[in-house]
Coordinates of C-alpha atoms in Angstrom, one line a residue:
X193 CA -38.8 -19.0 -8.3
X194 CA -40.0 -15.4 -7.8
X195 CA -43.3 -15.1 -6.1
X196 CA -46.4 -13.7 -7.9
X197 CA -47.3 -10.1 -7.2
X198 CA -49.6 -9.3 -4.3
X199 CA -48.8 -12.4 -2.3
X200 CA -47.9 -11.6 1.3
X201 CA -44.9 -13.3 2.9
X202 CA -43.2 -13.3 6.2
X203 CA -39.6 -13.1 5.0
X204 CA -37.0 -14.2 7.6
X205 CA -34.4 -11.6 8.3
X206 CA -31.6 -14.0 7.4
X207 CA -32.9 -13.9 3.8
X208 CA -31.6 -10.4 3.4
X209 CA -28.1 -11.6 4.0
X210 CA -28.4 -13.0 0.5
X211 CA -29.2 -9.8 -1.3
X212 CA -26.6 -8.6 -3.8
X213 CA -25.5 -5.4 -2.0
X214 CA -24.9 -7.2 1.2
X215 CA -23.1 -10.0 -0.6
X216 CA -20.7 -7.4 -2.2
X217 CA -20.3 -5.8 1.2
X218 CA -19.3 -9.2 2.7
X219 CA -16.8 -9.8 0.0
X220 CA -15.3 -6.4 0.6
X221 CA -15.0 -7.1 4.3
X222 CA -13.4 -10.5 3.7
X223 CA -10.8 -8.9 1.4
X224 CA -10.2 -6.2 3.9
X225 CA -10.4 -3.1 1.7
X226 CA -12.5 -0.7 3.8
X227 CA -10.1 -1.1 6.8
X228 CA -7.5 0.8 4.8
X229 CA -9.8 3.8 4.1
X230 CA -9.5 7.2 5.8
X231 CA -12.6 8.9 7.1
X232 CA -13.4 10.6 3.8
X233 CA -13.1 7.3 1.9
X234 CA -15.2 5.4 4.4
X235 CA -18.0 7.9 4.0
X236 CA -17.7 7.7 0.3
X237 CA -17.8 3.9 0.5
X238 CA -21.0 4.0 2.7
X239 CA -22.6 6.3 0.1
X240 CA -21.8 3.8 -2.6
X241 CA -23.3 1.1 -0.5
X242 CA -26.5 3.1 -0.2
X243 CA -26.3 3.4 -4.0
X244 CA -26.1 -0.4 -4.3
X245 CA -29.2 -0.8 -2.1
X246 CA -30.9 1.9 -4.2
X247 CA -30.1 0.1 -7.3
X248 CA -31.6 -3.2 -6.1
X249 CA -34.7 -1.5 -4.7
X250 CA -35.2 0.0 -8.1
X251 CA -34.6 -3.4 -9.8
X252 CA -37.1 -5.0 -7.4
X253 CA -39.7 -2.5 -8.3
X254 CA -39.1 -3.1 -12.0
X255 CA -39.7 -6.8 -11.5
X256 CA -43.2 -6.3 -10.2
X257 CA -44.6 -6.9 -13.7
X258 CA -48.0 -8.6 -14.2
X259 CA -46.5 -11.2 -16.6
X260 CA -44.5 -14.0 -14.8
X261 CA -42.2 -15.0 -17.7
X262 CA -40.8 -11.6 -18.5
X263 CA -40.2 -11.0 -14.8
X264 CA -38.3 -14.3 -14.5
X265 CA -36.3 -13.6 -17.7
X266 CA -35.4 -10.1 -16.4
X267 CA -34.4 -11.4 -13.0
X268 CA -32.2 -14.1 -14.6
X269 CA -30.5 -11.6 -16.9
X270 CA -29.9 -9.2 -14.1
X271 CA -28.6 -11.9 -11.8
X272 CA -26.3 -13.3 -14.5
X273 CA -24.8 -9.9 -15.3
X274 CA -24.4 -9.1 -11.7
X275 CA -22.7 -12.5 -11.0
X276 CA -20.3 -11.9 -13.9
X277 CA -19.5 -8.5 -12.6
X278 CA -18.8 -9.7 -9.1
X279 CA -16.5 -12.6 -10.3
X280 CA -14.6 -10.3 -12.7
X281 CA -14.2 -7.5 -10.1
X282 CA -13.1 -9.6 -7.2
X283 CA -11.2 -11.9 -9.5
X284 CA -9.2 -8.9 -10.6
X285 CA -8.8 -7.9 -7.0
X286 CA -7.3 -11.2 -6.1
X287 CA -5.1 -11.4 -9.2
X288 CA -3.5 -7.9 -9.2
X289 CA -4.1 -6.8 -5.6
X290 CA -6.4 -3.8 -6.4
X291 CA -10.0 -3.2 -7.3
X292 CA -10.6 -2.2 -11.0
X293 CA -11.3 1.5 -11.4
X294 CA -11.6 4.2 -14.0
X295 CA -8.1 3.7 -15.4
X296 CA -8.7 -0.1 -15.6
X297 CA -11.6 0.5 -17.9
X298 CA -9.8 3.3 -19.7
X299 CA -7.1 0.7 -20.5
X300 CA -9.8 -1.7 -21.7
X301 CA -11.3 0.9 -24.0
X302 CA -7.8 1.9 -25.4
X303 CA -6.3 -1.6 -25.5
X304 CA -9.0 -4.2 -26.1
X305 CA -6.7 -6.8 -27.5
X306 CA -4.2 -6.6 -24.6
X307 CA -7.1 -6.5 -22.1
X308 CA -8.5 -9.7 -23.6
X309 CA -5.0 -11.3 -23.4
X310 CA -4.7 -10.4 -19.7
X311 CA -8.2 -11.7 -19.0
X312 CA -7.6 -14.9 -20.8
X313 CA -4.3 -15.6 -19.1
X314 CA -5.6 -14.6 -15.7
X315 CA -8.8 -16.6 -15.8
X316 CA -8.6 -19.7 -13.5
X317 CA -10.9 -22.7 -13.1
X318 CA -11.9 -21.3 -9.7
X319 CA -13.5 -18.3 -11.5
X320 CA -15.5 -20.7 -13.6
X321 CA -16.6 -22.5 -10.5
X322 CA -17.4 -19.3 -8.7
X323 CA -19.7 -18.0 -11.4
X324 CA -22.7 -20.4 -10.9
X325 CA -22.3 -20.2 -7.1
X326 CA -22.5 -16.4 -7.1
X327 CA -25.3 -16.5 -9.6
X328 CA -27.3 -18.8 -7.4
X329 CA -26.8 -16.6 -4.3
X330 CA -27.8 -13.5 -6.3
X331 CA -30.9 -15.3 -7.6
X332 CA -32.0 -16.2 -4.1
X333 CA -31.2 -12.7 -2.8
X334 CA -33.1 -11.1 -5.7
X335 CA -36.1 -13.4 -5.1
X336 CA -36.2 -12.6 -1.4
X337 CA -35.8 -8.9 -2.1
X338 CA -38.7 -9.0 -4.6
X339 CA -40.9 -11.0 -2.1
X340 CA -40.2 -8.4 0.6
X341 CA -41.2 -5.6 -1.7
X342 CA -44.3 -7.4 -2.7
X343 CA -45.3 -8.0 0.9
X344 CA -44.4 -4.8 2.5
X345 CA -44.9 -2.0 0.0
X346 CA -47.8 -0.5 -1.9
X347 CA -47.5 0.4 -5.6
X348 CA -47.5 4.2 -4.9
X349 CA -44.8 3.9 -2.4
X350 CA -42.8 1.7 -4.8
X351 CA -42.8 4.6 -7.3
X352 CA -41.7 7.1 -4.8
X353 CA -39.0 4.9 -3.5
X354 CA -37.9 4.0 -7.1
X355 CA -37.7 7.6 -8.1
X356 CA -35.7 8.6 -5.0
X357 CA -33.4 5.6 -5.4
X358 CA -32.8 6.4 -9.0
X359 CA -31.9 10.0 -8.1
X360 CA -29.6 8.8 -5.4
X361 CA -27.8 6.4 -7.9
X362 CA -27.3 9.3 -10.3
X363 CA -25.9 11.5 -7.5
X364 CA -23.5 8.7 -6.5
X365 CA -22.3 8.3 -10.1
X366 CA -21.7 12.0 -10.3
X367 CA -19.7 11.9 -7.1
X368 CA -17.6 9.0 -8.3
X369 CA -17.1 10.8 -11.6
X370 CA -15.7 13.8 -9.9
X371 CA -13.6 12.1 -7.3
X372 CA -12.2 8.8 -8.6
X373 CA -9.1 10.4 -10.0
X374 CA -8.3 11.7 -6.5
X375 CA -9.6 8.8 -4.4
X376 CA -8.9 5.4 -5.7
X377 CA -11.4 2.5 -5.6
X378 CA -13.5 2.9 -2.5
X379 CA -17.0 2.0 -3.5
X380 CA -18.8 -1.3 -3.8
X381 CA -18.5 -3.7 -6.7
X382 CA -22.0 -2.8 -8.0
X383 CA -20.8 0.7 -9.0
X384 CA -17.2 -0.3 -10.0
X385 CA -18.3 -1.3 -13.5
X386 CA -21.2 1.1 -14.0
X387 CA -19.4 4.3 -12.8
X388 CA -16.2 3.5 -14.5
X389 CA -17.7 2.6 -17.8
X390 CA -20.1 5.6 -17.7
X391 CA -17.3 8.0 -16.9
X392 CA -15.2 6.6 -19.8
X393 CA -18.2 7.0 -22.2
X394 CA -18.9 10.5 -20.9
X395 CA -15.3 11.7 -21.2
X396 CA -15.0 10.3 -24.7
X397 CA -18.2 12.1 -25.8
X398 CA -17.3 15.3 -24.1
X399 CA -13.5 15.5 -24.7
X400 CA -12.0 14.8 -28.1
X401 CA -8.7 14.0 -26.4
X402 CA -10.2 11.6 -24.0
X403 CA -8.4 8.3 -23.7
X404 CA -5.1 10.0 -24.5
X405 CA -2.5 10.9 -22.0
X406 CA -0.5 14.0 -22.2
X407 CA 1.7 13.2 -25.2
X408 CA 1.1 15.2 -28.3
X409 CA 2.9 16.5 -31.3
X410 CA 6.2 18.2 -30.5
X411 CA 7.4 21.7 -31.3
X412 CA 11.1 21.4 -30.5
X413 CA 13.5 24.3 -29.9
X414 CA 15.8 25.0 -32.8
X415 CA 19.4 23.7 -32.4
X416 CA 22.3 26.0 -33.3
X417 CA 24.6 24.8 -36.1
X418 CA 26.4 21.7 -35.1
X419 CA 28.8 21.4 -38.1
X420 CA 30.4 18.1 -37.8
X421 CA 31.7 15.2 -40.0
X422 CA 31.1 12.2 -37.8
X423 CA 33.1 9.1 -38.6
X424 CA 31.2 6.9 -36.1
X425 CA 27.7 5.7 -35.7
X426 CA 25.4 5.4 -32.7
X427 CA 22.9 2.6 -32.0
X428 CA 20.5 2.5 -29.0
X429 CA 18.9 -0.9 -28.5
X430 CA 15.9 -0.4 -26.2
X431 CA 14.3 -3.5 -24.8
X432 CA 10.9 -3.8 -23.1
X433 CA 10.2 -4.7 -19.5
X434 CA 13.7 -6.2 -19.1
X435 CA 14.9 -6.2 -15.5
X436 CA 18.6 -6.2 -15.0
X437 CA 18.8 -9.3 -12.9
X438 CA 17.2 -11.4 -15.7
X439 CA 20.6 -11.3 -17.6
X440 CA 23.5 -13.6 -17.0
X441 CA 26.0 -10.7 -17.1
X442 CA 24.0 -9.2 -14.1
X443 CA 24.2 -12.5 -12.1
X444 CA 21.1 -14.5 -13.2
X445 CA 21.8 -18.2 -13.0
X446 CA 19.6 -19.3 -15.9
X447 CA 21.3 -19.0 -19.3
X448 CA 18.9 -16.4 -20.7
X449 CA 21.5 -14.2 -22.4
X450 CA 24.4 -16.4 -23.6
X451 CA 25.2 -14.1 -26.5
X452 CA 25.1 -10.9 -24.6
X453 CA 27.2 -12.4 -21.8
X454 CA 29.9 -13.4 -24.3
X455 CA 29.7 -10.0 -25.9
X456 CA 30.4 -8.3 -22.6
X457 CA 33.3 -10.7 -21.8
X458 CA 34.9 -10.8 -25.2
X459 CA 33.9 -7.6 -27.1
X460 CA 36.7 -6.5 -29.4
X461 CA 36.5 -3.0 -28.0
X462 CA 35.6 -1.8 -24.5
X463 CA 32.4 -2.4 -22.5
X464 CA 31.1 -0.5 -19.6
X465 CA 28.4 -2.3 -17.6
X466 CA 26.4 -0.1 -15.2
X467 CA 25.3 -2.2 -12.2
X468 CA 22.9 0.3 -10.7
X469 CA 21.0 1.9 -13.6
X470 CA 17.4 2.9 -13.2
X471 CA 14.4 3.7 -15.4
X472 CA 12.8 7.1 -15.5
X473 CA 9.2 5.7 -15.3
X474 CA 7.5 2.3 -15.3
X475 CA 5.2 3.3 -18.2
X476 CA 6.7 3.0 -21.7
X477 CA 5.1 6.2 -23.1
X478 CA 6.8 8.2 -20.3
X479 CA 10.0 6.2 -20.0
X480 CA 11.0 6.3 -23.7
X481 CA 10.4 10.0 -24.4
X482 CA 12.2 11.0 -21.2
X483 CA 15.2 8.8 -22.1
X484 CA 15.4 10.3 -25.6
X485 CA 15.2 13.9 -24.4
X486 CA 16.9 13.7 -21.0
X487 CA 13.9 15.5 -19.5
X488 CA 12.8 14.4 -16.0
X489 CA 9.3 13.0 -15.8
X490 CA 8.6 15.6 -13.0
X491 CA 9.3 18.4 -15.5
X492 CA 6.4 20.4 -17.0
X493 CA 4.8 18.7 -20.0
X494 CA 6.0 21.7 -22.1
X495 CA 9.6 20.7 -21.5
X496 CA 9.1 17.2 -22.9
X497 CA 7.5 18.6 -26.0
X498 CA 10.0 21.3 -26.7
X499 CA 13.4 19.6 -25.9
X500 CA 15.2 18.2 -28.9
X501 CA 15.4 14.4 -29.1
X502 CA 18.3 12.1 -29.6
X503 CA 17.5 12.1 -33.4
X504 CA 17.5 15.8 -33.7
X505 CA 21.0 16.2 -32.3
X506 CA 22.2 13.3 -34.5
X507 CA 20.6 14.7 -37.6
X508 CA 22.2 18.0 -37.0
X509 CA 25.6 16.3 -36.6
X510 CA 25.2 14.8 -40.1
X511 CA 24.2 11.2 -39.3
X512 CA 21.5 9.2 -41.1
X513 CA 18.7 8.6 -38.5
X514 CA 16.2 5.8 -38.0
X515 CA 13.7 4.4 -35.6
X516 CA 12.8 0.7 -35.9
X517 CA 10.2 -0.4 -33.3
X518 CA 8.1 -3.6 -33.1
X519 CA 5.6 -1.8 -30.8
X520 CA 2.4 -0.2 -31.8
X521 CA 2.5 3.5 -32.1
X522 CA -1.2 4.0 -32.1
X523 CA -1.7 4.2 -28.3
X524 CA -1.3 7.1 -25.9
X525 CA -0.6 9.3 -28.9
X526 CA 2.9 8.1 -29.3
X527 CA 2.9 8.3 -33.1
X528 CA 2.2 12.0 -33.0
X529 CA 5.1 12.5 -30.6
X530 CA 7.6 10.5 -32.5
X531 CA 6.6 11.6 -36.0
X532 CA 9.4 14.2 -36.4
X533 CA 11.3 15.2 -39.5
X534 CA 14.7 14.3 -37.9
X535 CA 13.9 10.6 -38.3
X536 CA 15.0 9.7 -41.8
X537 CA 13.6 6.2 -41.7
X538 CA 10.6 5.2 -39.4
X539 CA 9.3 1.6 -39.1
X540 CA 6.7 0.4 -36.6
X541 CA 4.0 -2.2 -36.2
X542 CA 1.5 -0.2 -38.2
X543 CA 3.8 0.5 -41.1
X544 CA 4.8 -3.2 -41.1
X545 CA 1.2 -4.2 -41.6
X546 CA 1.7 -7.4 -39.6
X547 CA -0.9 -8.6 -37.1
X548 CA -0.1 -8.2 -33.4
X549 CA 1.9 -11.1 -32.0
X550 CA 2.9 -10.1 -28.5
X551 CA 0.9 -7.5 -26.5
X552 CA 0.1 -4.9 -29.2
X553 CA 3.5 -5.4 -31.0
X554 CA 4.8 -7.7 -33.7
X555 CA 7.4 -10.4 -33.5
X556 CA 10.8 -8.7 -32.9
X557 CA 12.2 -11.1 -35.6
X558 CA 10.4 -9.1 -38.3
X559 CA 11.7 -5.8 -37.1
X560 CA 15.3 -7.0 -36.9
X561 CA 14.9 -8.5 -40.4
X562 CA 13.8 -5.1 -41.7
X563 CA 16.7 -3.4 -40.0
X564 CA 19.2 -5.8 -41.5
X565 CA 17.7 -5.2 -45.0
X566 CA 17.9 -1.4 -44.4
X567 CA 21.5 -1.7 -43.2
X568 CA 22.5 -3.8 -46.2
X569 CA 21.5 -0.9 -48.4
X570 CA 23.6 1.6 -46.6
X571 CA 27.2 2.4 -47.6
X572 CA 29.6 1.0 -45.0
X573 CA 31.1 4.5 -44.5
X574 CA 27.8 6.3 -44.0
X575 CA 27.5 7.2 -40.3
X576 CA 24.0 6.5 -38.8
X577 CA 22.2 7.1 -35.5
X578 CA 19.1 5.3 -34.5
X579 CA 17.0 3.3 -32.1
X580 CA 15.8 -0.3 -32.3
X581 CA 13.0 -0.8 -29.8
X582 CA 12.1 -4.4 -29.1
X583 CA 8.9 -5.8 -27.5
X584 CA 9.2 -9.5 -26.9
X585 CA 9.7 -9.3 -23.1
X586 CA 6.4 -7.5 -22.6
X587 CA 3.6 -9.5 -21.1
X588 CA 2.4 -12.1 -22.2
X589 CA 6.0 -12.9 -23.2
X590 CA 5.1 -14.7 -26.4
X591 CA 7.8 -16.9 -28.1
X592 CA 7.4 -19.6 -30.7
X593 CA 6.6 -23.0 -29.2
X594 CA 9.9 -24.4 -30.6
X595 CA 11.9 -21.7 -28.7
X596 CA 11.0 -22.2 -25.1
X597 CA 14.1 -23.6 -23.5
X598 CA 12.8 -23.0 -20.0
X599 CA 9.4 -24.6 -20.4
X600 CA 6.1 -22.9 -19.8
X601 CA 5.1 -23.8 -16.3
X602 CA 4.6 -20.3 -15.1
X603 CA 5.0 -16.6 -16.1
X604 CA 8.6 -16.5 -15.1
X605 CA 9.4 -19.4 -17.4
X606 CA 7.6 -17.6 -20.3
X607 CA 9.5 -14.3 -19.4
X608 CA 12.9 -16.1 -19.4
X609 CA 12.1 -17.6 -22.8
X610 CA 11.3 -14.1 -24.1
X611 CA 14.6 -12.8 -22.7
X612 CA 16.4 -15.7 -24.5
X613 CA 14.5 -14.8 -27.7
X614 CA 15.6 -11.2 -27.3
X615 CA 19.2 -12.3 -26.8
X616 CA 19.0 -14.0 -30.1
X617 CA 17.8 -10.8 -31.8
X618 CA 20.7 -8.9 -30.2
X619 CA 23.0 -11.5 -31.8
X620 CA 21.5 -11.0 -35.2
X621 CA 21.8 -7.2 -34.9
X622 CA 25.5 -7.3 -33.9
X623 CA 26.4 -9.9 -36.5
X624 CA 24.7 -7.7 -39.2
X625 CA 26.7 -4.7 -38.1
X626 CA 29.9 -6.8 -38.4
X627 CA 28.8 -8.4 -41.8
X628 CA 28.1 -5.0 -43.4
X629 CA 31.3 -3.3 -42.0
X630 CA 29.6 -1.0 -39.4
X631 CA 30.5 -2.7 -36.1
X632 CA 34.0 -1.2 -35.7
X633 CA 32.6 2.3 -35.9
X634 CA 29.4 2.0 -34.0
X635 CA 28.9 3.0 -30.4
X636 CA 26.2 0.7 -29.0
X637 CA 24.0 1.3 -26.0
X638 CA 21.7 -1.5 -24.7
X639 CA 19.1 -0.7 -22.0
X640 CA 15.4 -1.2 -21.2
X641 CA 12.5 1.2 -20.6
X642 CA 11.8 -0.4 -17.2
X643 CA 11.8 -3.7 -15.3
X644 CA 9.2 -6.3 -14.5
X645 CA 7.8 -7.6 -11.2
X646 CA 6.9 -11.2 -10.4
X647 CA 5.2 -10.9 -7.0
X648 CA 8.3 -10.0 -5.1
X649 CA 6.1 -7.3 -3.4
X650 CA 2.7 -8.8 -4.3
X651 CA 2.8 -7.0 -7.7
X652 CA 2.9 -8.5 -11.1
X653 CA 4.1 -6.5 -14.2
X654 CA 5.5 -3.1 -14.1
X655 CA 2.8 -0.4 -14.2
X656 CA 2.3 -0.2 -10.4
X657 CA 5.8 -1.3 -9.4
X658 CA 8.3 1.2 -8.1
X659 CA 10.3 -1.4 -6.2
X660 CA 13.8 -2.3 -7.4
X661 CA 12.6 -5.2 -9.6
X662 CA 10.4 -2.7 -11.5
X663 CA 12.9 0.1 -12.0
X664 CA 16.4 -1.4 -12.2
X665 CA 17.4 -1.9 -15.8
X666 CA 20.5 -3.1 -17.7
X667 CA 22.7 -0.4 -19.1
X668 CA 25.6 -1.5 -21.3
X669 CA 27.8 0.9 -23.3
X670 CA 30.0 -0.8 -26.0
X671 CA 32.9 1.1 -27.6
X672 CA 34.3 -1.0 -30.5
X673 CA 37.1 1.5 -30.9
X674 CA 39.3 3.3 -28.4
X675 CA 42.0 5.7 -29.2
X676 CA 43.1 9.2 -27.9
X677 CA 41.6 10.9 -31.0
X678 CA 38.1 9.7 -30.3
X679 CA 38.1 9.7 -26.5
X680 CA 40.8 11.0 -24.2
X681 CA 41.9 8.5 -21.6
X682 CA 41.0 10.6 -18.6
X683 CA 37.4 11.0 -19.8
X684 CA 37.0 7.3 -20.5
X685 CA 38.3 6.6 -17.0
X686 CA 35.6 8.7 -15.5
X687 CA 33.0 6.9 -17.7
X688 CA 34.3 3.6 -16.3
X689 CA 34.5 4.9 -12.7
X690 CA 30.8 5.8 -12.8
X691 CA 29.8 2.2 -13.5
X692 CA 29.2 1.3 -9.8
X693 CA 27.3 4.5 -9.1
X694 CA 23.5 5.0 -9.2
X695 CA 22.8 6.2 -12.7
X696 CA 19.6 6.9 -14.7
X697 CA 18.5 6.4 -18.3
X698 CA 18.2 10.2 -18.2
X699 CA 22.1 10.2 -18.4
X700 CA 22.2 8.5 -21.8
X701 CA 21.6 11.6 -24.0
X702 CA 23.9 13.9 -22.0
X703 CA 26.7 11.2 -22.3
X704 CA 26.2 11.0 -26.0
X705 CA 26.4 14.8 -26.3
X706 CA 29.6 14.8 -24.1
X707 CA 31.2 12.2 -26.4
X708 CA 30.6 14.7 -29.3
X709 CA 32.1 17.5 -27.1
X710 CA 28.6 19.2 -27.0
X711 CA 27.8 18.8 -23.4
X712 CA 28.4 22.2 -21.6
X713 CA 28.8 24.1 -24.9
X714 CA 27.6 27.7 -24.4
X715 CA 25.5 27.7 -27.5
X716 CA 23.5 24.7 -26.2
X717 CA 23.3 25.9 -22.6
X718 CA 19.6 27.1 -22.9
X719 CA 18.7 23.5 -24.0
X720 CA 20.9 21.3 -21.9
X721 CA 20.0 23.2 -18.7
X722 CA 16.5 21.7 -19.2
X723 CA 17.9 18.1 -18.9
X724 CA 17.7 16.3 -15.6
X725 CA 20.4 13.8 -16.5
X726 CA 24.2 14.2 -16.4
X727 CA 27.1 13.0 -18.5
X728 CA 28.5 9.7 -17.3
X729 CA 31.9 11.1 -18.3
X730 CA 31.6 13.5 -15.3
X731 CA 32.3 12.5 -11.8
X732 CA 29.1 11.0 -10.4
X733 CA 28.5 11.7 -6.7
X734 CA 27.3 8.7 -4.8
X735 CA 24.4 10.6 -3.1
X736 CA 22.8 12.1 -6.3
X737 CA 19.0 11.8 -6.5
X738 CA 17.7 9.3 -9.0
X739 CA 14.0 9.7 -9.8
X740 CA 11.6 7.2 -11.3
X741 CA 8.1 8.7 -11.5
X742 CA 4.7 7.9 -12.9
X743 CA 3.7 11.1 -11.2
X744 CA 3.9 13.4 -14.2
X745 CA 2.0 16.1 -16.1
X746 CA 2.0 13.9 -19.2
X747 CA -0.5 11.4 -17.7
X748 CA -3.5 11.3 -15.5
X749 CA -2.2 8.1 -13.9
X750 CA -0.5 9.5 -10.8
X751 CA 0.7 6.1 -9.6
X752 CA 3.7 7.2 -7.4
X753 CA 7.2 8.4 -7.1
X754 CA 10.6 6.7 -6.4
X755 CA 13.7 8.5 -5.2
X756 CA 17.1 6.8 -4.8
X757 CA 19.7 8.6 -2.7
X758 CA 22.9 6.6 -2.1
X759 CA 21.7 3.3 -0.5
X760 CA 18.3 4.7 0.5
X761 CA 15.2 4.0 -1.6
X762 CA 12.1 6.2 -0.9
X763 CA 8.7 5.4 -2.4
X764 CA 5.6 7.5 -2.3
X765 CA 2.5 5.6 -3.2
X766 CA -0.4 7.5 -4.8
X767 CA -3.0 4.9 -5.5
X768 CA -4.8 1.8 -4.3
X769 CA -4.6 0.5 -0.7
X770 CA -1.3 2.3 -0.2
X771 CA -2.6 5.7 -1.2
X772 CA -0.4 8.2 0.6
X773 CA 1.8 5.6 2.1
X774 CA 5.5 6.3 2.3
X775 CA 8.1 3.5 2.2
X776 CA 11.9 3.7 2.8
X777 CA 14.4 0.8 2.3
X778 CA 18.0 0.7 3.3
X779 CA 19.7 -1.3 0.5
X780 CA 22.9 -1.6 2.5
X781 CA 21.1 -3.9 4.9
X782 CA 18.0 -4.9 3.0
X783 CA 18.6 -5.2 -0.8
X784 CA 15.4 -7.2 -1.2
X785 CA 13.3 -4.3 0.2
X786 CA 11.5 -6.4 2.9
X787 CA 11.5 -4.0 5.8
X788 CA 10.0 -0.5 5.6
X789 CA 12.0 1.8 7.8
X790 CA 10.2 5.1 7.0
X791 CA 9.5 5.6 10.8
X792 CA 13.3 5.7 11.3
X793 CA 14.1 8.0 8.4
X794 CA 17.2 10.2 9.1
X795 CA 16.3 13.9 9.5
X796 CA 18.7 15.1 6.8
X797 CA 17.3 12.5 4.4
X798 CA 13.8 13.7 5.0
X799 CA 14.9 17.2 4.4
X800 CA 16.5 16.4 1.1
X801 CA 13.4 14.5 -0.1
X802 CA 11.1 17.3 0.9
X803 CA 13.3 19.9 -0.8
X804 CA 13.5 17.9 -4.0
X805 CA 9.7 17.4 -4.1
X806 CA 9.0 21.0 -3.4
X807 CA 11.2 22.0 -6.4
X808 CA 8.8 20.4 -8.9
X809 CA 5.2 21.5 -9.1
X810 CA 3.8 18.0 -9.8
X811 CA 5.5 16.4 -6.8
X812 CA 4.9 19.5 -4.7
X813 CA 1.2 18.9 -5.1
X814 CA 1.6 15.3 -4.0
X815 CA 3.6 16.4 -1.0
X816 CA 1.0 18.9 0.0
X817 CA -1.7 16.3 -0.3
X818 CA 0.4 13.9 1.8
X819 CA 0.9 16.6 4.5
X820 CA -2.9 17.4 4.5
X821 CA -3.6 13.8 5.4

């Protein structure tokens, strides 16, 4: 119990080890975070620790009320809130490997449903057990802190100390507000929640675009006349978080994709499977727009908002266009970006009016149903071009209970069930094309926006993962027809020869333009010169640079950069404990990326990486920051 005011006590020094700021400090030391800080970050951390002490000095002063019951109630509420904060903060740290920060709470504000799903699935019985233990320790520490103040301080001094501490807390919050985007989590758990939430509230009140990333409405360049009478159709099937090695046709031992495997082996036309295809980013709202424009994520934001998309080229060629997606389009301003006149038929989660089933999306089954209905109303000779974007393989990998062939023991089981469910939707799409007479004349591309990690490198999910499991994606190109009139033999041979090379999703749009004999056309040169990809019908050099980057002008989340050059994989980390850390892996000797050989990087490779990064303003700034360290 808290002691009545005015009672003197000789408080043992050991009692102060139980006060909340020192408890948080002990947890930080046990988890080893401060050891990874540079001098600037250590000073920043010590400042935040002073803020924690200031906070609890101020709370102790507030609890010196004449009434015993309100004081006890206030103490209990403060202790409970603080205990919940510590359990959530350090539970998050132990679960995902990083302390929550501004972007964590920004995500919570923007995606409350998904945040709740992650919290629900990540909560363990140990967290429940830890809560009363932490509460008890905080209660004891708060009581001793209050007793110390009552014994050693006069009321007037209390007021001076409280005012000074409150001012210090405000200063610390302002420092955190101005620096958190440049210096990742390097302050105590007390201020993790308060600073991050306050900054989110402040930015939303002060900035009408707060909470949004860089995507906005597009103003594309005008295309020259592309008079054409297409006899074929184009369909891009874009899956979500689907890593290549989760498919049987890429070597996975579980039968997750029986239909797709049989399609690859027995397709009536010709199939090209790219063994080393890589995503442009590990965030969907960057990966998808760059895929559909061919614009590098390192390019200025203006380029992504002025380059024509896949649909605009196809509309100009005379095809009926569509976009079916089971994902929500009301986050990161995606709807404004994709709402363009060139899409004749647009169907998403919001238009469907169906409640979210998986992440913020709806069951892929409904979207495929709607596509099949739309296809049934289309004349069999009407050429079309469109994208079907699926969502089932996004966390938390929901599938009906009756469709879980691999059980539900862990996240990988759930993921493999979702891959199998996606395979079934692919079967329905292909069968519908065949049933309505469109399959023979439809070029089909199947890929994913990015991969998914399952703790291969102590990372779960995809947002922070630039390792191979997070960036390698399936890429299948299916030609149901093949004759000299549609595709000269030599060009197709080059397309097939590029299959073992390192390729990117940035190459999809240039390849489609090349198939239409548009790639390299003089009238389009001012547009295609802005693309970072290249046609897969060209000769692909083995040492080309493949970039995957969440370091872009379109988002404030500068998470890092990945460059693949032949068998070398370079990673620059720009957040968390690895802030500023470079990694290099030699896939020829270490395909699992277990040994970082950055200290033995060849001089010519270092030069190529430096020259590439200096060629783009956004990566040049990161390189300069790295050099300054």
